[in-house]
Every structure is written in C-alpha cells, then in structure tokens.
PDB file of C-alpha atoms in Angstrom:
ATOM      1  CA  MET A 456     118.219  -3.121 -50.688  1.00  0.00           C
ATOM      2  CA  ARG A 457     120.753  -1.032 -52.566  1.00  0.00           C
ATOM      3  CA  ALA A 458     124.488  -1.097 -53.199  1.00  0.00           C
ATOM      4  CA  ILE A 459     126.677   1.987 -52.886  1.00  0.00           C
ATOM      5  CA  LEU A 460     130.270   2.331 -54.104  1.00  0.00           C
ATOM      6  CA  HIS A 461     132.655   4.037 -56.472  1.00  0.00           C
ATOM      7  CA  CYS A 462     134.509   2.486 -59.375  1.00  0.00           C
ATOM      8  CA  ASP A 463     137.145   3.465 -61.893  1.00  0.00           C
ATOM      9  CA  LYS A 464     136.599   3.530 -65.651  1.00  0.00           C
ATOM     10  CA  LYS A 465     137.315  -0.218 -65.847  1.00  0.00           C
ATOM     11  CA  TRP A 466     134.740  -0.960 -63.086  1.00  0.00           C
ATOM     12  CA  GLY A 467     137.582  -1.512 -60.604  1.00  0.00           C
ATOM     13  CA  ILE A 468     136.618  -1.048 -56.953  1.00  0.00           C
ATOM     14  CA  GLY A 469     139.642  -1.834 -54.842  1.00  0.00           C
ATOM     15  CA  LYS A 470     143.325  -2.382 -54.439  1.00  0.00           C
ATOM     16  CA  ASP A 471     145.185  -3.836 -51.433  1.00  0.00           C
ATOM     17  CA  ASN A 472     141.848  -4.152 -49.534  1.00  0.00           C
ATOM     18  CA  ASP A 473     141.389  -0.380 -49.722  1.00  0.00           C
ATOM     19  CA  LEU A 474     139.735   2.284 -51.833  1.00  0.00           C
ATOM     20  CA  MET A 475     141.711   3.406 -54.869  1.00  0.00           C
ATOM     21  CA  PHE A 476     140.807   7.079 -54.617  1.00  0.00           C
ATOM     22  CA  ARG A 477     140.278   9.615 -51.839  1.00  0.00           C
ATOM     23  CA  LEU A 478     137.166  11.471 -52.964  1.00  0.00           C
ATOM     24  CA  PRO A 479     135.780  13.957 -50.408  1.00  0.00           C
ATOM     25  CA  GLU A 480     132.577  14.660 -52.379  1.00  0.00           C
ATOM     26  CA  ASP A 481     131.944  10.943 -52.810  1.00  0.00           C
ATOM     27  CA  MET A 482     132.546  10.343 -49.084  1.00  0.00           C
ATOM     28  CA  LYS A 483     130.154  13.191 -48.255  1.00  0.00           C
ATOM     29  CA  PHE A 484     127.522  11.556 -50.493  1.00  0.00           C
ATOM     30  CA  PHE A 485     128.168   8.175 -48.838  1.00  0.00           C
ATOM     31  CA  ARG A 486     127.823   9.599 -45.315  1.00  0.00           C
ATOM     32  CA  LYS A 487     124.654  11.528 -46.184  1.00  0.00           C
ATOM     33  CA  THR A 488     123.060   8.562 -47.963  1.00  0.00           C
ATOM     34  CA  THR A 489     123.904   5.858 -45.413  1.00  0.00           C
ATOM     35  CA  GLY A 490     123.747   7.891 -42.188  1.00  0.00           C
ATOM     36  CA  GLY A 491     121.144   6.466 -39.823  1.00  0.00           C
ATOM     37  CA  LYS A 492     120.637   3.479 -42.143  1.00  0.00           C
ATOM     38  CA  THR A 493     121.846  -0.139 -42.242  1.00  0.00           C
ATOM     39  CA  VAL A 494     125.106  -1.079 -43.948  1.00  0.00           C
ATOM     40  CA  VAL A 495     125.995  -4.637 -44.914  1.00  0.00           C
ATOM     41  CA  MET A 496     129.545  -5.784 -45.497  1.00  0.00           C
ATOM     42  CA  GLY A 497     131.936  -8.691 -45.447  1.00  0.00           C
ATOM     43  CA  SER A 498     134.666  -9.082 -42.838  1.00  0.00           C
ATOM     44  CA  ASN A 499     137.442  -7.711 -45.080  1.00  0.00           C
ATOM     45  CA  THR A 500     135.464  -4.529 -45.617  1.00  0.00           C
ATOM     46  CA  LEU A 501     135.003  -4.132 -41.858  1.00  0.00           C
ATOM     47  CA  LEU A 502     138.729  -4.638 -41.318  1.00  0.00           C
ATOM     48  CA  SER A 503     139.512  -2.036 -44.005  1.00  0.00           C
ATOM     49  CA  LEU A 504     137.493   0.666 -42.218  1.00  0.00           C
ATOM     50  CA  PRO A 505     139.365   3.115 -39.967  1.00  0.00           C
ATOM     51  CA  GLY A 506     140.601   1.136 -36.973  1.00  0.00           C
ATOM     52  CA  GLY A 507     138.775  -1.931 -38.290  1.00  0.00           C
ATOM     53  CA  LYS A 508     135.683  -0.582 -36.499  1.00  0.00           C
ATOM     54  CA  PRO A 509     132.069  -0.383 -37.700  1.00  0.00           C
ATOM     55  CA  LEU A 510     130.758   2.868 -39.155  1.00  0.00           C
ATOM     56  CA  LYS A 511     129.263   5.244 -36.602  1.00  0.00           C
ATOM     57  CA  GLY A 512     125.644   6.321 -36.813  1.00  0.00           C
ATOM     58  CA  ARG A 513     124.548   3.221 -38.719  1.00  0.00           C
ATOM     59  CA  THR A 514     123.499  -0.342 -38.022  1.00  0.00           C
ATOM     60  CA  ASN A 515     126.433  -2.434 -39.260  1.00  0.00           C
ATOM     61  CA  ILE A 516     125.766  -6.028 -40.350  1.00  0.00           C
ATOM     62  CA  VAL A 517     128.882  -8.073 -41.054  1.00  0.00           C
ATOM     63  CA  LEU A 518     128.908 -11.454 -42.781  1.00  0.00           C
ATOM     64  CA  TRP A 519     131.830 -13.197 -41.105  1.00  0.00           C
ATOM     65  CA  PRO A 520     131.675 -17.002 -40.877  1.00  0.00           C
ATOM     66  CA  ASP A 521     134.497 -17.165 -38.298  1.00  0.00           C
ATOM     67  CA  GLY A 522     133.704 -13.861 -36.575  1.00  0.00           C
ATOM     68  CA  ASP A 523     133.883 -13.537 -32.815  1.00  0.00           C
ATOM     69  CA  PRO A 524     130.491 -12.773 -31.206  1.00  0.00           C
ATOM     70  CA  ALA A 525     132.222 -11.080 -28.244  1.00  0.00           C
ATOM     71  CA  LYS A 526     134.069  -8.735 -30.619  1.00  0.00           C
ATOM     72  CA  ALA A 527     130.812  -7.974 -32.454  1.00  0.00           C
ATOM     73  CA  GLU A 528     129.076  -7.096 -29.199  1.00  0.00           C
ATOM     74  CA  GLU A 529     132.011  -5.050 -27.921  1.00  0.00           C
ATOM     75  CA  GLU A 530     132.428  -3.087 -31.167  1.00  0.00           C
ATOM     76  CA  GLY A 531     128.725  -2.723 -31.887  1.00  0.00           C
ATOM     77  CA  PHE A 532     128.051  -4.635 -35.075  1.00  0.00           C
ATOM     78  CA  VAL A 533     125.631  -7.412 -35.931  1.00  0.00           C
ATOM     79  CA  LEU A 534     127.516 -10.600 -36.744  1.00  0.00           C
ATOM     80  CA  VAL A 535     125.993 -13.094 -39.164  1.00  0.00           C
ATOM     81  CA  ARG A 536     127.770 -16.255 -40.219  1.00  0.00           C
ATOM     82  CA  THR A 537     125.799 -17.473 -43.250  1.00  0.00           C
ATOM     83  CA  LEU A 538     123.794 -16.060 -46.150  1.00  0.00           C
ATOM     84  CA  GLY A 539     120.680 -17.496 -44.497  1.00  0.00           C
ATOM     85  CA  GLU A 540     121.409 -15.577 -41.292  1.00  0.00           C
ATOM     86  CA  LEU A 541     122.146 -12.481 -43.385  1.00  0.00           C
ATOM     87  CA  SER A 542     118.802 -12.790 -45.175  1.00  0.00           C
ATOM     88  CA  ASP A 543     116.975 -13.183 -41.837  1.00  0.00           C
ATOM     89  CA  GLU A 544     118.762 -10.158 -40.374  1.00  0.00           C
ATOM     90  CA  ILE A 545     118.221  -7.914 -43.406  1.00  0.00           C
ATOM     91  CA  SER A 546     114.513  -8.775 -43.410  1.00  0.00           C
ATOM     92  CA  LYS A 547     114.189  -6.880 -40.088  1.00  0.00           C
ATOM     93  CA  TYR A 548     114.898  -3.558 -41.815  1.00  0.00           C
ATOM     94  CA  ASP A 549     113.182  -1.385 -44.420  1.00  0.00           C
ATOM     95  CA  PRO A 550     114.777  -2.514 -47.717  1.00  0.00           C
ATOM     96  CA  ASP A 551     115.185   1.128 -48.809  1.00  0.00           C
ATOM     97  CA  ASP A 552     117.397   1.688 -45.748  1.00  0.00           C
ATOM     98  CA  VAL A 553     119.782  -1.238 -46.378  1.00  0.00           C
ATOM     99  CA  PHE A 554     123.019  -0.554 -48.261  1.00  0.00           C
ATOM    100  CA  ILE A 555     125.597  -3.103 -49.388  1.00  0.00           C
ATOM    101  CA  ILE A 556     129.022  -1.454 -48.963  1.00  0.00           C
ATOM    102  CA  GLY A 557     131.456  -4.214 -49.917  1.00  0.00           C
ATOM    103  CA  GLY A 558     133.521  -6.038 -50.661  1.00  0.00           C
ATOM    104  CA  ALA A 559     133.608  -7.515 -54.118  1.00  0.00           C
ATOM    105  CA  MET A 560     132.220 -10.922 -53.109  1.00  0.00           C
ATOM    106  CA  MET A 561     129.398  -9.305 -51.129  1.00  0.00           C
ATOM    107  CA  TYR A 562     128.495  -7.118 -54.103  1.00  0.00           C
ATOM    108  CA  ARG A 563     128.635 -10.076 -56.504  1.00  0.00           C
ATOM    109  CA  THR A 564     126.487 -12.240 -54.233  1.00  0.00           C
ATOM    110  CA  LEU A 565     123.843  -9.649 -53.382  1.00  0.00           C
ATOM    111  CA  LEU A 566     123.643  -7.661 -56.639  1.00  0.00           C
ATOM    112  CA  PRO A 567     120.647  -9.656 -58.004  1.00  0.00           C
ATOM    113  CA  TYR A 568     118.700  -8.709 -54.846  1.00  0.00           C
ATOM    114  CA  CYS A 569     119.471  -4.975 -55.042  1.00  0.00           C
ATOM    115  CA  SER A 570     116.865  -2.640 -56.500  1.00  0.00           C
ATOM    116  CA  GLU A 571     119.461   0.081 -57.151  1.00  0.00           C
ATOM    117  CA  VAL A 572     123.158   0.705 -57.306  1.00  0.00           C
ATOM    118  CA  LEU A 573     124.393   4.159 -56.340  1.00  0.00           C
ATOM    119  CA  LEU A 574     127.663   4.321 -58.220  1.00  0.00           C
ATOM    120  CA  THR A 575     130.226   7.091 -58.357  1.00  0.00           C
ATOM    121  CA  LYS A 576     132.140   6.638 -61.610  1.00  0.00           C
ATOM    122  CA  VAL A 577     135.701   7.960 -61.575  1.00  0.00           C
ATOM    123  CA  ASP A 578     137.198   8.828 -64.960  1.00  0.00           C
ATOM    124  CA  ALA A 579     140.589   7.298 -64.132  1.00  0.00           C
ATOM    125  CA  ASP A 580     142.329   3.941 -63.934  1.00  0.00           C
ATOM    126  CA  GLY A 581     142.933   3.003 -60.308  1.00  0.00           C
ATOM    127  CA  SER A 582     144.989  -0.139 -61.109  1.00  0.00           C
ATOM    128  CA  ALA A 583     142.299  -2.180 -59.373  1.00  0.00           C
ATOM    129  CA  GLU A 584     142.676  -5.740 -58.151  1.00  0.00           C
ATOM    130  CA  THR A 585     138.963  -6.229 -57.519  1.00  0.00           C
ATOM    131  CA  PHE A 586     136.115  -5.343 -59.832  1.00  0.00           C
ATOM    132  CA  PHE A 587     132.390  -4.698 -59.870  1.00  0.00           C
ATOM    133  CA  GLU A 588     130.009  -6.066 -62.486  1.00  0.00           C
ATOM    134  CA  ASN A 589     129.821  -3.840 -65.557  1.00  0.00           C
ATOM    135  CA  LEU A 590     126.180  -2.838 -65.182  1.00  0.00           C
ATOM    136  CA  ASP A 591     126.146  -1.341 -68.679  1.00  0.00           C
ATOM    137  CA  GLU A 592     126.544  -4.885 -70.032  1.00  0.00           C
ATOM    138  CA  LEU A 593     123.869  -6.553 -67.873  1.00  0.00           C
ATOM    139  CA  PRO A 594     120.433  -6.508 -69.548  1.00  0.00           C
ATOM    140  CA  GLU A 595     118.490  -6.335 -66.278  1.00  0.00           C
ATOM    141  CA  TRP A 596     120.249  -3.099 -65.235  1.00  0.00           C
ATOM    142  CA  THR A 597     119.484   0.381 -66.609  1.00  0.00           C
ATOM    143  CA  LEU A 598     121.245   3.662 -66.026  1.00  0.00           C
ATOM    144  CA  ALA A 599     118.411   5.737 -64.530  1.00  0.00           C
ATOM    145  CA  ASN A 600     120.324   8.885 -63.678  1.00  0.00           C
ATOM    146  CA  GLU A 601     123.786  10.331 -64.229  1.00  0.00           C
ATOM    147  CA  SER A 602     124.974  13.653 -62.847  1.00  0.00           C
ATOM    148  CA  ASP A 603     126.986  16.184 -64.728  1.00  0.00           C
ATOM    149  CA  PRO A 604     130.716  15.625 -64.188  1.00  0.00           C
ATOM    150  CA  ILE A 605     132.298  17.279 -61.165  1.00  0.00           C
ATOM    151  CA  GLU A 606     135.887  17.530 -59.960  1.00  0.00           C
ATOM    152  CA  ASP A 607     136.646  15.640 -56.743  1.00  0.00           C
ATOM    153  CA  ASN A 608     140.198  15.781 -55.417  1.00  0.00           C
ATOM    154  CA  GLY A 609     141.653  16.066 -58.931  1.00  0.00           C
ATOM    155  CA  TYR A 610     139.414  13.402 -60.505  1.00  0.00           C
ATOM    156  CA  THR A 611     136.389  13.803 -62.738  1.00  0.00           C
ATOM    157  CA  VAL A 612     133.439  11.892 -61.266  1.00  0.00           C
ATOM    158  CA  ARG A 613     129.773  11.328 -62.073  1.00  0.00           C
ATOM    159  CA  PHE A 614     127.149  10.188 -59.594  1.00  0.00           C
ATOM    160  CA  CYS A 615     125.053   7.471 -61.230  1.00  0.00           C
ATOM    161  CA  THR A 616     121.956   5.527 -60.253  1.00  0.00           C
ATOM    162  CA  TYR A 617     121.343   2.159 -61.854  1.00  0.00           C
ATOM    163  CA  LYS A 618     117.988   0.371 -61.520  1.00  0.00           C
ATOM    164  CA  ASN A 619     117.516  -3.388 -61.458  1.00  0.00           C
ATOM    165  CA  ASN A 620     114.522  -4.329 -63.612  1.00  0.00           C
ATOM    166  CA  GLU A 621     114.547  -7.942 -62.364  1.00  0.00           C
ATOM    167  CA  VAL A 622     115.068  -7.745 -58.581  1.00  0.00           C
ATOM    168  CA  LYS A 623     115.143 -11.182 -56.970  1.00  0.00           C
ATOM    169  CA  LYS A 624     113.776 -11.856 -53.491  1.00  0.00           C
ATOM    170  CA  PHE A 625     116.520 -12.473 -50.912  1.00  0.00           C
TER     171      PHE A 625
END
C-alpha cells in the first residue's frame, strides 16, 4: 500500500477541505499512477472530489462510518465503516495497486502500513490548515528518489519517493 499526495514546504496538504494548488503536471502524475488501481479515502476526501463523486477508472474505497450503502452502490464506491472492514477490503487487492489519497486523518492512520509515499513537494506556502507527517524527521522513512525541479502552473515542484523501512502489517 502506498500514499500519494502533494504538500507545501511546511508539509501542508489542504485548506478548506480542498487542495491548495492547481498543479496540472502533478494531476497528470496522479492520474497515470492511480488509473486502473484502488484508491482509499475518507468521506471528506470523497466529498471534496468533483461533484462529490468517486474517481473514474479506479476502485474507490471510502471509510465512512455513517455512510449510506445505497449511495455507495449508486455512485460506485466501496463503503467501509471501520478500520477492521477497511483492512479486510484492502486485503482483497494487490498492495502495490492500493493508494491512500486522503485526507489527513486517513494518511496519519495508515502511514505506518504504507511501503512508499509518492509526494510532490511544492516550494511554496499554501497557508495550509491540515498537514502531513514530516517524513524527513521520521527515522523509519528515507527519501529514495527526488526529481529535478520542474515548473508546474507557476510553482516549483519536485516529485519524491519516500520508502518506509519499518512497514507494519495492516
């Protein structure tokens, strides 16, 4: 299982339940990486997607304790209500094809179980309200790869891969 996201230079990941930056190259990377795969999210992340609908071309698993099963069936996402149900559901898929896509609580909860984090670092301050763990300060995480900087919609970004050297079993 892996996490995928972008963050600002203070490890901020969101503001007003939305992304802080519009980054076409980052979105292209996200679509290419997660297309045809399984994405895992919390209910707020689902609601923040365009139209509050699941992402097309992917299996969408949503942890939503009070979620409506009829809505899940109608909109085409897998509803789980507990971490136990989430673990059971995720176990049905190849771990390399499962991506955690938000939000902050989902990242915080599942980070120890992720083998990698695919992180687009934006060299800007997005005035974030929610933050990701600073992987550079966690001893079990190592920066395995970092791209050269590129310009994306007026921002300087780097595509980074962090590896978890102490992956826990979920």
